PDB file of C-alpha atoms in Angstrom:
ATOM      1  CA  MET A 133     -41.463  63.915  31.154  1.00  0.00           C
ATOM      2  CA  HIS A 134     -41.340  60.830  33.314  1.00  0.00           C
ATOM      3  CA  ARG A 135     -43.300  62.721  35.899  1.00  0.00           C
ATOM      4  CA  LYS A 136     -45.982  63.842  33.542  1.00  0.00           C
ATOM      5  CA  ILE A 137     -46.414  60.181  32.291  1.00  0.00           C
ATOM      6  CA  LEU A 138     -46.707  58.938  35.917  1.00  0.00           C
ATOM      7  CA  MET A 139     -49.334  61.634  36.716  1.00  0.00           C
ATOM      8  CA  ALA A 140     -51.293  60.791  33.608  1.00  0.00           C
ATOM      9  CA  SER A 141     -51.234  57.045  34.322  1.00  0.00           C
ATOM     10  CA  THR A 142     -52.285  57.844  37.868  1.00  0.00           C
ATOM     11  CA  LEU A 143     -55.072  59.901  36.852  1.00  0.00           C
ATOM     12  CA  ALA A 144     -56.316  57.283  34.328  1.00  0.00           C
ATOM     13  CA  ALA A 145     -56.329  54.711  37.091  1.00  0.00           C
ATOM     14  CA  LEU A 146     -58.395  56.899  39.315  1.00  0.00           C
ATOM     15  CA  LEU A 147     -60.882  57.569  36.488  1.00  0.00           C
ATOM     16  CA  LEU A 148     -61.083  53.861  35.700  1.00  0.00           C
ATOM     17  CA  SER A 149     -61.704  53.065  39.401  1.00  0.00           C
ATOM     18  CA  GLY A 150     -64.269  55.790  39.537  1.00  0.00           C
ATOM     19  CA  ALA A 151     -65.939  54.467  36.521  1.00  0.00           C
ATOM     20  CA  ALA A 152     -65.963  50.916  38.017  1.00  0.00           C
ATOM     21  CA  TRP A 153     -67.355  52.323  41.276  1.00  0.00           C
ATOM     22  CA  ALA A 154     -70.229  54.230  39.301  1.00  0.00           C
ATOM     23  CA  GLN A 155     -71.246  51.013  37.690  1.00  0.00           C
ATOM     24  CA  ASP A 156     -71.675  49.226  41.133  1.00  0.00           C
ATOM     25  CA  LYS A 157     -75.204  48.991  42.283  1.00  0.00           C
ATOM     26  CA  THR A 158     -76.510  48.715  45.826  1.00  0.00           C
ATOM     27  CA  LEU A 159     -78.764  46.151  47.237  1.00  0.00           C
ATOM     28  CA  ALA A 160     -79.981  47.908  50.463  1.00  0.00           C
ATOM     29  CA  ILE A 161     -81.379  46.285  53.583  1.00  0.00           C
ATOM     30  CA  VAL A 162     -83.190  48.779  55.879  1.00  0.00           C
ATOM     31  CA  VAL A 163     -83.821  47.492  59.458  1.00  0.00           C
ATOM     32  CA  LYS A 164     -85.938  49.025  62.153  1.00  0.00           C
ATOM     33  CA  GLY A 165     -83.007  50.358  64.193  1.00  0.00           C
ATOM     34  CA  LEU A 166     -79.257  49.902  64.496  1.00  0.00           C
ATOM     35  CA  ASP A 167     -79.430  49.667  68.364  1.00  0.00           C
ATOM     36  CA  ASN A 168     -80.957  46.326  68.341  1.00  0.00           C
ATOM     37  CA  PRO A 169     -78.454  43.274  68.332  1.00  0.00           C
ATOM     38  CA  PHE A 170     -80.885  41.135  66.440  1.00  0.00           C
ATOM     39  CA  PHE A 171     -80.514  43.272  63.393  1.00  0.00           C
ATOM     40  CA  GLU A 172     -76.715  43.131  63.639  1.00  0.00           C
ATOM     41  CA  GLN A 173     -77.015  39.467  62.737  1.00  0.00           C
ATOM     42  CA  ILE A 174     -78.756  40.473  59.582  1.00  0.00           C
ATOM     43  CA  ASN A 175     -75.816  42.943  58.917  1.00  0.00           C
ATOM     44  CA  LYS A 176     -73.315  40.025  59.458  1.00  0.00           C
ATOM     45  CA  GLY A 177     -75.250  37.933  56.848  1.00  0.00           C
ATOM     46  CA  CYS A 178     -75.237  40.964  54.468  1.00  0.00           C
ATOM     47  CA  GLN A 179     -71.381  41.282  54.929  1.00  0.00           C
ATOM     48  CA  LYS A 180     -70.836  37.582  54.449  1.00  0.00           C
ATOM     49  CA  TRP A 181     -72.676  38.006  51.122  1.00  0.00           C
ATOM     50  CA  ASN A 182     -70.506  40.941  50.172  1.00  0.00           C
ATOM     51  CA  SER A 183     -67.216  38.976  50.831  1.00  0.00           C
ATOM     52  CA  GLU A 184     -68.450  36.123  48.682  1.00  0.00           C
ATOM     53  CA  ASN A 185     -69.621  38.440  45.838  1.00  0.00           C
ATOM     54  CA  THR A 186     -66.702  40.899  45.375  1.00  0.00           C
ATOM     55  CA  GLY A 187     -66.615  41.992  41.806  1.00  0.00           C
ATOM     56  CA  SER A 188     -70.170  41.132  41.085  1.00  0.00           C
ATOM     57  CA  GLY A 189     -71.182  44.768  40.446  1.00  0.00           C
ATOM     58  CA  TYR A 190     -73.459  44.752  43.438  1.00  0.00           C
ATOM     59  CA  THR A 191     -72.883  45.585  47.071  1.00  0.00           C
ATOM     60  CA  CYS A 192     -75.074  44.795  50.011  1.00  0.00           C
ATOM     61  CA  LEU A 193     -75.737  47.869  52.130  1.00  0.00           C
ATOM     62  CA  TYR A 194     -77.031  47.524  55.708  1.00  0.00           C
ATOM     63  CA  THR A 195     -78.726  50.652  57.210  1.00  0.00           C
ATOM     64  CA  GLY A 196     -81.570  51.828  59.421  1.00  0.00           C
ATOM     65  CA  PRO A 197     -82.337  54.680  61.921  1.00  0.00           C
ATOM     66  CA  ALA A 198     -80.126  54.930  65.043  1.00  0.00           C
ATOM     67  CA  SER A 199     -83.217  53.941  67.242  1.00  0.00           C
ATOM     68  CA  SER A 200     -85.593  51.197  66.716  1.00  0.00           C
ATOM     69  CA  ALA A 201     -88.313  53.538  68.140  1.00  0.00           C
ATOM     70  CA  ASP A 202     -87.799  56.035  65.260  1.00  0.00           C
ATOM     71  CA  GLU A 203     -90.479  54.888  62.879  1.00  0.00           C
ATOM     72  CA  VAL A 204     -90.455  58.031  60.770  1.00  0.00           C
ATOM     73  CA  GLY A 205     -86.700  57.956  60.530  1.00  0.00           C
ATOM     74  CA  ALA A 206     -86.968  54.544  59.027  1.00  0.00           C
ATOM     75  CA  VAL A 207     -89.519  55.719  56.512  1.00  0.00           C
ATOM     76  CA  GLN A 208     -87.195  58.806  55.781  1.00  0.00           C
ATOM     77  CA  ILE A 209     -84.319  56.384  55.000  1.00  0.00           C
ATOM     78  CA  VAL A 210     -86.155  54.336  52.436  1.00  0.00           C
ATOM     79  CA  GLU A 211     -87.462  57.659  50.795  1.00  0.00           C
ATOM     80  CA  ASP A 212     -83.752  58.882  50.573  1.00  0.00           C
ATOM     81  CA  LEU A 213     -82.756  55.447  49.247  1.00  0.00           C
ATOM     82  CA  LEU A 214     -85.364  55.620  46.519  1.00  0.00           C
ATOM     83  CA  ASN A 215     -83.906  58.952  45.224  1.00  0.00           C
ATOM     84  CA  ARG A 216     -80.361  57.519  44.927  1.00  0.00           C
ATOM     85  CA  PRO A 217     -79.364  56.354  41.451  1.00  0.00           C
ATOM     86  CA  ASP A 218     -77.150  53.476  42.498  1.00  0.00           C
ATOM     87  CA  ILE A 219     -79.878  51.732  44.502  1.00  0.00           C
ATOM     88  CA  ALA A 220     -80.982  48.672  42.520  1.00  0.00           C
ATOM     89  CA  ALA A 221     -83.340  47.122  45.090  1.00  0.00           C
ATOM     90  CA  ILE A 222     -84.345  47.623  48.680  1.00  0.00           C
ATOM     91  CA  ALA A 223     -85.269  45.014  51.592  1.00  0.00           C
ATOM     92  CA  ILE A 224     -87.361  46.592  54.241  1.00  0.00           C
ATOM     93  CA  SER A 225     -88.125  45.656  57.815  1.00  0.00           C
ATOM     94  CA  PRO A 226     -90.907  48.044  58.654  1.00  0.00           C
ATOM     95  CA  SER A 227     -91.447  49.082  62.240  1.00  0.00           C
ATOM     96  CA  ASN A 228     -94.677  50.937  61.267  1.00  0.00           C
ATOM     97  CA  ALA A 229     -96.178  48.835  58.457  1.00  0.00           C
ATOM     98  CA  PRO A 230     -98.971  51.224  57.610  1.00  0.00           C
ATOM     99  CA  LEU A 231     -96.618  54.201  57.438  1.00  0.00           C
ATOM    100  CA  MET A 232     -94.125  52.365  55.274  1.00  0.00           C
ATOM    101  CA  ALA A 233     -96.967  51.208  52.950  1.00  0.00           C
ATOM    102  CA  LYS A 234     -98.096  54.925  52.545  1.00  0.00           C
ATOM    103  CA  LEU A 235     -94.603  56.022  51.434  1.00  0.00           C
ATOM    104  CA  LEU A 236     -94.393  52.997  48.945  1.00  0.00           C
ATOM    105  CA  ARG A 237     -97.819  53.726  47.569  1.00  0.00           C
ATOM    106  CA  GLU A 238     -96.998  57.395  47.197  1.00  0.00           C
ATOM    107  CA  LYS A 239     -93.536  56.882  45.574  1.00  0.00           C
ATOM    108  CA  ALA A 240     -94.426  53.838  43.518  1.00  0.00           C
ATOM    109  CA  PRO A 241     -90.874  52.670  43.092  1.00  0.00           C
ATOM    110  CA  SER A 242     -89.760  51.303  39.823  1.00  0.00           C
ATOM    111  CA  ILE A 243     -87.094  49.097  41.547  1.00  0.00           C
ATOM    112  CA  PRO A 244     -87.784  45.954  43.300  1.00  0.00           C
ATOM    113  CA  ILE A 245     -89.086  46.202  46.915  1.00  0.00           C
ATOM    114  CA  MET A 246     -89.167  43.305  49.243  1.00  0.00           C
ATOM    115  CA  THR A 247     -89.741  43.046  53.039  1.00  0.00           C
ATOM    116  CA  ILE A 248     -87.348  41.216  55.383  1.00  0.00           C
ATOM    117  CA  ASP A 249     -87.954  40.108  59.032  1.00  0.00           C
ATOM    118  CA  ALA A 250     -91.164  42.160  59.292  1.00  0.00           C
ATOM    119  CA  ASP A 251     -93.819  42.356  56.573  1.00  0.00           C
ATOM    120  CA  LEU A 252     -96.479  44.927  55.511  1.00  0.00           C
ATOM    121  CA  LEU A 253    -100.142  44.311  56.435  1.00  0.00           C
ATOM    122  CA  PRO A 254    -101.850  41.721  54.159  1.00  0.00           C
ATOM    123  CA  GLU A 255    -103.937  44.559  52.561  1.00  0.00           C
ATOM    124  CA  ASP A 256    -100.581  46.151  51.445  1.00  0.00           C
ATOM    125  CA  ALA A 257     -98.800  43.051  50.230  1.00  0.00           C
ATOM    126  CA  ALA A 258     -98.952  43.972  46.627  1.00  0.00           C
ATOM    127  CA  LEU A 259     -96.481  46.904  47.489  1.00  0.00           C
ATOM    128  CA  ARG A 260     -93.628  44.517  47.875  1.00  0.00           C
ATOM    129  CA  ALA A 261     -92.363  41.628  45.601  1.00  0.00           C
ATOM    130  CA  THR A 262     -91.774  39.174  48.387  1.00  0.00           C
ATOM    131  CA  TYR A 263     -91.347  38.705  52.175  1.00  0.00           C
ATOM    132  CA  LEU A 264     -88.134  36.890  53.484  1.00  0.00           C
ATOM    133  CA  GLY A 265     -88.237  36.044  57.223  1.00  0.00           C
ATOM    134  CA  THR A 266     -89.949  34.377  60.016  1.00  0.00           C
ATOM    135  CA  ASP A 267     -93.486  32.857  59.847  1.00  0.00           C
ATOM    136  CA  ASN A 268     -94.366  35.233  62.768  1.00  0.00           C
ATOM    137  CA  TYR A 269     -97.950  33.711  63.424  1.00  0.00           C
ATOM    138  CA  LEU A 270     -96.217  30.231  63.659  1.00  0.00           C
ATOM    139  CA  MET A 271     -93.658  31.676  66.055  1.00  0.00           C
ATOM    140  CA  GLY A 272     -96.599  32.694  68.302  1.00  0.00           C
ATOM    141  CA  VAL A 273     -98.069  29.290  68.092  1.00  0.00           C
ATOM    142  CA  LYS A 274     -94.740  27.889  69.283  1.00  0.00           C
ATOM    143  CA  PHE A 275     -94.644  30.283  72.187  1.00  0.00           C
ATOM    144  CA  ALA A 276     -98.138  28.993  73.226  1.00  0.00           C
ATOM    145  CA  GLU A 277     -97.404  25.279  72.650  1.00  0.00           C
ATOM    146  CA  HIS A 278     -94.492  25.405  74.953  1.00  0.00           C
ATOM    147  CA  LEU A 279     -96.223  27.481  77.536  1.00  0.00           C
ATOM    148  CA  LYS A 280     -99.105  24.958  77.585  1.00  0.00           C
ATOM    149  CA  ALA A 281     -96.756  22.108  78.053  1.00  0.00           C
ATOM    150  CA  LEU A 282     -95.138  23.880  81.034  1.00  0.00           C
ATOM    151  CA  LYS A 283     -98.451  25.130  82.473  1.00  0.00           C
ATOM    152  CA  PRO A 284    -101.194  22.836  81.178  1.00  0.00           C
ATOM    153  CA  GLU A 285    -103.686  24.169  83.952  1.00  0.00           C
ATOM    154  CA  GLY A 286    -103.330  27.686  82.442  1.00  0.00           C
ATOM    155  CA  GLY A 287    -103.191  30.772  84.730  1.00  0.00           C
ATOM    156  CA  THR A 288    -102.420  34.444  84.425  1.00  0.00           C
ATOM    157  CA  VAL A 289    -100.012  35.831  81.729  1.00  0.00           C
ATOM    158  CA  CYS A 290     -98.511  39.094  80.529  1.00  0.00           C
ATOM    159  CA  LEU A 291     -97.502  39.574  76.918  1.00  0.00           C
ATOM    160  CA  GLN A 292     -94.700  42.124  76.219  1.00  0.00           C
ATOM    161  CA  LEU A 293     -94.957  43.574  72.632  1.00  0.00           C
ATOM    162  CA  GLY A 294     -92.889  46.051  70.590  1.00  0.00           C
ATOM    163  CA  ASN A 295     -94.370  48.960  68.568  1.00  0.00           C
ATOM    164  CA  VAL A 296     -98.104  49.050  68.236  1.00  0.00           C
ATOM    165  CA  ALA A 297     -97.930  48.963  64.533  1.00  0.00           C
ATOM    166  CA  ALA A 298     -95.178  46.363  64.014  1.00  0.00           C
ATOM    167  CA  ALA A 299     -97.033  43.693  61.888  1.00  0.00           C
ATOM    168  CA  ASN A 300     -94.504  40.969  62.790  1.00  0.00           C
ATOM    169  CA  ILE A 301     -94.859  41.316  66.518  1.00  0.00           C
ATOM    170  CA  ASN A 302     -98.618  41.546  66.295  1.00  0.00           C
ATOM    171  CA  ALA A 303     -98.804  38.365  64.164  1.00  0.00           C
ATOM    172  CA  ARG A 304     -96.845  36.541  66.848  1.00  0.00           C
ATOM    173  CA  ALA A 305     -99.159  37.921  69.536  1.00  0.00           C
ATOM    174  CA  ALA A 306    -102.204  36.632  67.385  1.00  0.00           C
ATOM    175  CA  GLY A 307    -100.708  33.174  67.072  1.00  0.00           C
ATOM    176  CA  THR A 308    -100.012  33.140  70.885  1.00  0.00           C
ATOM    177  CA  ARG A 309    -103.626  34.100  71.906  1.00  0.00           C
ATOM    178  CA  ASP A 310    -105.287  31.826  69.386  1.00  0.00           C
ATOM    179  CA  THR A 311    -103.314  28.816  70.492  1.00  0.00           C
ATOM    180  CA  LEU A 312    -103.755  29.576  74.303  1.00  0.00           C
ATOM    181  CA  SER A 313    -107.412  30.036  73.877  1.00  0.00           C
ATOM    182  CA  GLY A 314    -108.240  27.443  71.144  1.00  0.00           C
ATOM    183  CA  GLU A 315    -110.181  30.083  69.436  1.00  0.00           C
ATOM    184  CA  GLU A 316    -109.260  32.390  66.355  1.00  0.00           C
ATOM    185  CA  GLY A 317    -109.216  36.118  66.378  1.00  0.00           C
ATOM    186  CA  ILE A 318    -108.846  36.464  70.158  1.00  0.00           C
ATOM    187  CA  GLU A 319    -107.923  40.147  70.884  1.00  0.00           C
ATOM    188  CA  ARG A 320    -107.392  39.510  74.612  1.00  0.00           C
ATOM    189  CA  LEU A 321    -107.348  36.506  76.839  1.00  0.00           C
ATOM    190  CA  GLU A 322    -110.060  36.625  79.372  1.00  0.00           C
ATOM    191  CA  GLY A 323    -110.082  32.994  80.577  1.00  0.00           C
ATOM    192  CA  GLN A 324    -110.418  31.241  77.182  1.00  0.00           C
ATOM    193  CA  GLY A 325    -108.420  28.018  77.341  1.00  0.00           C
ATOM    194  CA  GLY A 326    -107.754  28.664  81.186  1.00  0.00           C
ATOM    195  CA  TRP A 327    -105.598  31.827  80.351  1.00  0.00           C
ATOM    196  CA  THR A 328    -106.213  35.503  81.549  1.00  0.00           C
ATOM    197  CA  GLU A 329    -104.066  38.514  80.555  1.00  0.00           C
ATOM    198  CA  ILE A 330    -103.483  40.463  83.643  1.00  0.00           C
ATOM    199  CA  ALA A 331    -104.520  44.180  83.997  1.00  0.00           C
ATOM    200  CA  GLY A 332    -102.010  46.563  82.500  1.00  0.00           C
ATOM    201  CA  CYS A 333    -100.784  44.029  79.939  1.00  0.00           C
ATOM    202  CA  PRO A 334     -99.912  43.785  77.043  1.00  0.00           C
ATOM    203  CA  VAL A 335     -97.034  46.121  77.571  1.00  0.00           C
ATOM    204  CA  PHE A 336     -95.447  47.734  74.634  1.00  0.00           C
ATOM    205  CA  THR A 337     -91.565  48.350  74.648  1.00  0.00           C
ATOM    206  CA  ASN A 338     -91.294  50.479  71.511  1.00  0.00           C
ATOM    207  CA  ASP A 339     -88.371  48.332  70.974  1.00  0.00           C
ATOM    208  CA  GLN A 340     -86.537  49.986  73.907  1.00  0.00           C
ATOM    209  CA  ILE A 341     -84.277  47.624  75.847  1.00  0.00           C
ATOM    210  CA  ASP A 342     -84.230  49.591  79.014  1.00  0.00           C
ATOM    211  CA  LEU A 343     -88.074  50.071  78.978  1.00  0.00           C
ATOM    212  CA  ALA A 344     -88.545  46.376  78.416  1.00  0.00           C
ATOM    213  CA  ASN A 345     -86.557  45.523  81.618  1.00  0.00           C
ATOM    214  CA  GLN A 346     -88.377  48.180  83.600  1.00  0.00           C
ATOM    215  CA  GLN A 347     -91.648  46.840  82.449  1.00  0.00           C
ATOM    216  CA  MET A 348     -90.807  43.277  83.502  1.00  0.00           C
ATOM    217  CA  ALA A 349     -89.619  44.544  86.994  1.00  0.00           C
ATOM    218  CA  ASP A 350     -92.824  46.487  87.488  1.00  0.00           C
ATOM    219  CA  THR A 351     -94.962  43.592  86.400  1.00  0.00           C
ATOM    220  CA  PHE A 352     -93.276  41.108  88.670  1.00  0.00           C
ATOM    221  CA  THR A 353     -93.656  43.482  91.643  1.00  0.00           C
ATOM    222  CA  ALA A 354     -97.290  44.214  91.072  1.00  0.00           C
ATOM    223  CA  ASN A 355     -98.378  40.608  90.251  1.00  0.00           C
ATOM    224  CA  PRO A 356     -96.467  38.243  92.673  1.00  0.00           C
ATOM    225  CA  ASP A 357     -98.798  35.386  91.543  1.00  0.00           C
ATOM    226  CA  LEU A 358     -98.139  35.725  87.870  1.00  0.00           C
ATOM    227  CA  THR A 359     -98.113  32.429  86.081  1.00  0.00           C
ATOM    228  CA  ALA A 360     -96.196  33.468  82.994  1.00  0.00           C
ATOM    229  CA  PHE A 361     -94.447  36.321  81.330  1.00  0.00           C
ATOM    230  CA  MET A 362     -94.001  36.167  77.426  1.00  0.00           C
ATOM    231  CA  LEU A 363     -91.287  38.269  75.608  1.00  0.00           C
ATOM    232  CA  ILE A 364     -92.869  38.301  72.196  1.00  0.00           C
ATOM    233  CA  GLY A 365     -89.615  39.769  71.070  1.00  0.00           C
ATOM    234  CA  GLY A 366     -86.068  39.459  72.920  1.00  0.00           C
ATOM    235  CA  TRP A 367     -85.687  43.197  74.007  1.00  0.00           C
ATOM    236  CA  ALA A 368     -85.132  42.839  77.591  1.00  0.00           C
ATOM    237  CA  GLN A 369     -82.565  39.873  77.117  1.00  0.00           C
ATOM    238  CA  PHE A 370     -80.551  42.118  74.862  1.00  0.00           C
ATOM    239  CA  ALA A 371     -79.143  43.808  78.039  1.00  0.00           C
ATOM    240  CA  PRO A 372     -77.838  40.767  79.858  1.00  0.00           C
ATOM    241  CA  GLN A 373     -76.862  42.521  83.057  1.00  0.00           C
ATOM    242  CA  ALA A 374     -80.169  44.405  83.469  1.00  0.00           C
ATOM    243  CA  TYR A 375     -82.105  41.270  82.672  1.00  0.00           C
ATOM    244  CA  ALA A 376     -80.090  39.307  85.327  1.00  0.00           C
ATOM    245  CA  GLN A 377     -81.022  41.873  87.929  1.00  0.00           C
ATOM    246  CA  VAL A 378     -84.825  41.859  86.929  1.00  0.00           C
ATOM    247  CA  THR A 379     -84.984  37.963  86.986  1.00  0.00           C
ATOM    248  CA  ASP A 380     -83.014  37.910  90.321  1.00  0.00           C
ATOM    249  CA  GLN A 381     -86.099  39.229  92.033  1.00  0.00           C
ATOM    250  CA  VAL A 382     -88.150  36.053  90.834  1.00  0.00           C
ATOM    251  CA  MET A 383     -85.337  33.569  90.512  1.00  0.00           C
ATOM    252  CA  ASP A 384     -86.856  31.272  93.136  1.00  0.00           C
ATOM    253  CA  LYS A 385     -90.174  31.117  91.118  1.00  0.00           C
ATOM    254  CA  LEU A 386     -88.416  30.590  87.948  1.00  0.00           C
ATOM    255  CA  THR A 387     -86.376  27.649  89.447  1.00  0.00           C
ATOM    256  CA  ALA A 388     -89.614  26.082  90.882  1.00  0.00           C
ATOM    257  CA  GLN A 389     -91.416  26.861  87.675  1.00  0.00           C
ATOM    258  CA  SER A 390     -94.245  28.489  89.550  1.00  0.00           C
ATOM    259  CA  MET A 391     -93.795  31.189  87.158  1.00  0.00           C
ATOM    260  CA  VAL A 392     -92.385  30.675  83.547  1.00  0.00           C
ATOM    261  CA  ILE A 393     -90.704  32.936  80.947  1.00  0.00           C
ATOM    262  CA  VAL A 394     -91.190  32.289  77.203  1.00  0.00           C
ATOM    263  CA  ALA A 395     -89.172  34.627  74.926  1.00  0.00           C
ATOM    264  CA  GLY A 396     -88.279  35.248  71.427  1.00  0.00           C
ATOM    265  CA  ASP A 397     -85.014  34.892  69.655  1.00  0.00           C
ATOM    266  CA  THR A 398     -81.917  32.937  70.563  1.00  0.00           C
ATOM    267  CA  LEU A 399     -78.879  35.300  70.304  1.00  0.00           C
ATOM    268  CA  PRO A 400     -75.910  34.479  72.570  1.00  0.00           C
ATOM    269  CA  PRO A 401     -76.799  36.353  75.592  1.00  0.00           C
ATOM    270  CA  GLN A 402     -80.347  34.920  75.439  1.00  0.00           C
ATOM    271  CA  MET A 403     -79.009  31.401  75.249  1.00  0.00           C
ATOM    272  CA  ASP A 404     -76.936  32.261  78.135  1.00  0.00           C
ATOM    273  CA  ALA A 405     -79.996  33.310  80.171  1.00  0.00           C
ATOM    274  CA  LEU A 406     -81.819  30.105  79.201  1.00  0.00           C
ATOM    275  CA  LYS A 407     -78.912  27.938  80.346  1.00  0.00           C
ATOM    276  CA  ALA A 408     -78.800  29.923  83.609  1.00  0.00           C
ATOM    277  CA  GLY A 409     -82.570  29.167  84.303  1.00  0.00           C
ATOM    278  CA  ARG A 410     -83.552  32.845  83.591  1.00  0.00           C
ATOM    279  CA  SER A 411     -86.129  31.811  81.009  1.00  0.00           C
ATOM    280  CA  HIS A 412     -87.662  28.436  80.066  1.00  0.00           C
ATOM    281  CA  VAL A 413     -88.139  28.583  76.376  1.00  0.00           C
ATOM    282  CA  GLN A 414     -86.487  30.680  73.620  1.00  0.00           C
ATOM    283  CA  VAL A 415     -88.168  30.551  70.125  1.00  0.00           C
ATOM    284  CA  GLY A 416     -85.569  31.692  67.770  1.00  0.00           C
ATOM    285  CA  GLN A 417     -85.554  33.293  64.273  1.00  0.00           C
ATOM    286  CA  ARG A 418     -82.693  33.121  61.809  1.00  0.00           C
ATOM    287  CA  PRO A 419     -81.572  36.691  61.239  1.00  0.00           C
ATOM    288  CA  PHE A 420     -78.158  35.861  59.831  1.00  0.00           C
ATOM    289  CA  GLU A 421     -79.917  33.635  57.211  1.00  0.00           C
ATOM    290  CA  MET A 422     -82.309  36.634  56.381  1.00  0.00           C
ATOM    291  CA  GLY A 423     -79.253  39.008  55.832  1.00  0.00           C
ATOM    292  CA  TYR A 424     -77.234  36.563  53.840  1.00  0.00           C
ATOM    293  CA  ARG A 425     -80.168  35.484  51.487  1.00  0.00           C
ATOM    294  CA  ALA A 426     -81.730  38.992  50.875  1.00  0.00           C
ATOM    295  CA  PRO A 427     -79.195  40.300  48.287  1.00  0.00           C
ATOM    296  CA  THR A 428     -79.599  37.011  46.314  1.00  0.00           C
ATOM    297  CA  VAL A 429     -83.344  37.406  46.386  1.00  0.00           C
ATOM    298  CA  MET A 430     -83.122  40.991  45.336  1.00  0.00           C
ATOM    299  CA  LEU A 431     -80.835  39.954  42.431  1.00  0.00           C
ATOM    300  CA  ASP A 432     -83.519  37.277  41.444  1.00  0.00           C
ATOM    301  CA  LEU A 433     -86.084  40.068  41.370  1.00  0.00           C
ATOM    302  CA  LEU A 434     -83.965  42.270  39.132  1.00  0.00           C
ATOM    303  CA  ASN A 435     -83.189  39.426  36.686  1.00  0.00           C
ATOM    304  CA  GLY A 436     -86.842  38.513  36.422  1.00  0.00           C
ATOM    305  CA  THR A 437     -86.390  35.070  38.241  1.00  0.00           C
ATOM    306  CA  ALA A 438     -89.407  33.685  39.734  1.00  0.00           C
ATOM    307  CA  VAL A 439     -89.609  34.443  43.379  1.00  0.00           C
ATOM    308  CA  GLU A 440     -92.088  32.942  45.914  1.00  0.00           C
ATOM    309  CA  PRO A 441     -94.298  35.786  47.385  1.00  0.00           C
ATOM    310  CA  VAL A 442     -93.392  34.445  50.872  1.00  0.00           C
ATOM    311  CA  ILE A 443     -90.003  32.828  51.939  1.00  0.00           C
ATOM    312  CA  PHE A 444     -89.856  31.512  55.361  1.00  0.00           C
ATOM    313  CA  THR A 445     -86.387  31.100  57.097  1.00  0.00           C
ATOM    314  CA  GLY A 446     -87.408  28.669  59.935  1.00  0.00           C
ATOM    315  CA  LEU A 447     -87.470  28.725  63.732  1.00  0.00           C
ATOM    316  CA  ASP A 448     -85.378  27.133  66.486  1.00  0.00           C
ATOM    317  CA  GLU A 449     -87.114  25.838  69.568  1.00  0.00           C
ATOM    318  CA  CYS A 450     -84.855  26.032  72.651  1.00  0.00           C
ATOM    319  CA  THR A 451     -85.634  24.711  76.155  1.00  0.00           C
ATOM    320  CA  GLN A 452     -83.399  24.289  79.180  1.00  0.00           C
ATOM    321  CA  GLU A 453     -83.232  20.621  78.146  1.00  0.00           C
ATOM    322  CA  ASN A 454     -82.010  21.003  74.587  1.00  0.00           C
ATOM    323  CA  ALA A 455     -80.155  24.258  74.950  1.00  0.00           C
ATOM    324  CA  GLU A 456     -76.808  22.910  73.749  1.00  0.00           C
ATOM    325  CA  SER A 457     -78.133  21.465  70.510  1.00  0.00           C
ATOM    326  CA  CYS A 458     -81.272  23.399  69.506  1.00  0.00           C
ATOM    327  CA  ILE A 459     -79.826  25.951  67.065  1.00  0.00           C
ATOM    328  CA  GLY A 460     -80.337  24.870  63.444  1.00  0.00           C
ATOM    329  CA  GLY A 461     -77.708  25.407  60.666  1.00  0.00           C
TER     330      GLY A 461
END
C-alpha cells in the first residue's frame, strides 16, 4: 500500500512539473551563427537574464545556425520557431535582411518580432516592433573619424565586409565612406576626401574567420603601400593566432603607423591585439547588453508597454592610448 501511495505521489509530482513546464513561454534570440564569439556574448547576456528571472514563466533561448554563412539556415530556424506553441516572441539578427523579411511577410507572425544586433532594411522596418543594438551608421562614422585622425592626408584603403546582404555591416560601410569622403551616398571611394579604395576591395568574408585572415594576408602582399585596412566587423581577430601571423608580415608598418588597422568590436582577444600594436583602433559594440536586455524588451512588447522603434546600446572607442579604460559599463 505504502509503495502505491509513493508511486502515486511521484506521478502527481511529475504531472505537476510537466504542467508547470508546459506553461513556460520562450523568448527566443536567433543570431547569425553560433560559430562567432561575438554572438556568444549575446548568449551570456541571455543566460544572465535567465538566472535573474527563474520562476517568471519565461525563458530566454539563444539559438542560430552552426555557421554564420548559413543565411538559409537562419531563416529556417525562425520559421521553425514560429511553428512552436511555446514561443512567445523572437529577437532576430538577420544575416540576409531581404530573405528574412520575405519570410516574415509570408508568415505574418502573430507574436512580437524584434531585431537585435542587425536590423531589417528600412523599407521592411514595419515587419518588426523594434531594433535593439548598435547604431551601425554611427559606428562607421567613428571608424572614419579615427582613421582621419591617424591619417589626415588620406591615402589608399581596403574595407573588409561580411555578407553582401547584411544590413548592419553595409550601414557601417556607408557611414565610413560618407565620413571619409565628406559626401553622402558614396558607393566607392575614388579620391573623395583624399581616400581611394584599392582594386579588389571591398572584400567579403561571408562571416568566415579563416577567409577573413586569408583576405588580409593577400591584400597586404599585393599592396605593400596600403595606407589603411578596415575590418568593418571583427572576423579575422576572432582567431588570435592566425591574426597574429597575418599582422606579423606588416608589423614594422603598424608600429611606424605607415599603415593602420581600424576594426570593429572589442572582445578580449581583440583588445589583446590592440594592446600588442596589431591594430590602432577598435570601435566596440555591446553584445552582452543586447542579450541581457532583449528578453525584457520582448516582455514589454507582449505586455503592450510602449517600446521605442529603435533602441541603441552604445559604442566603445578604444585606441592604443586608452585601451585599459575604454570599455563602458
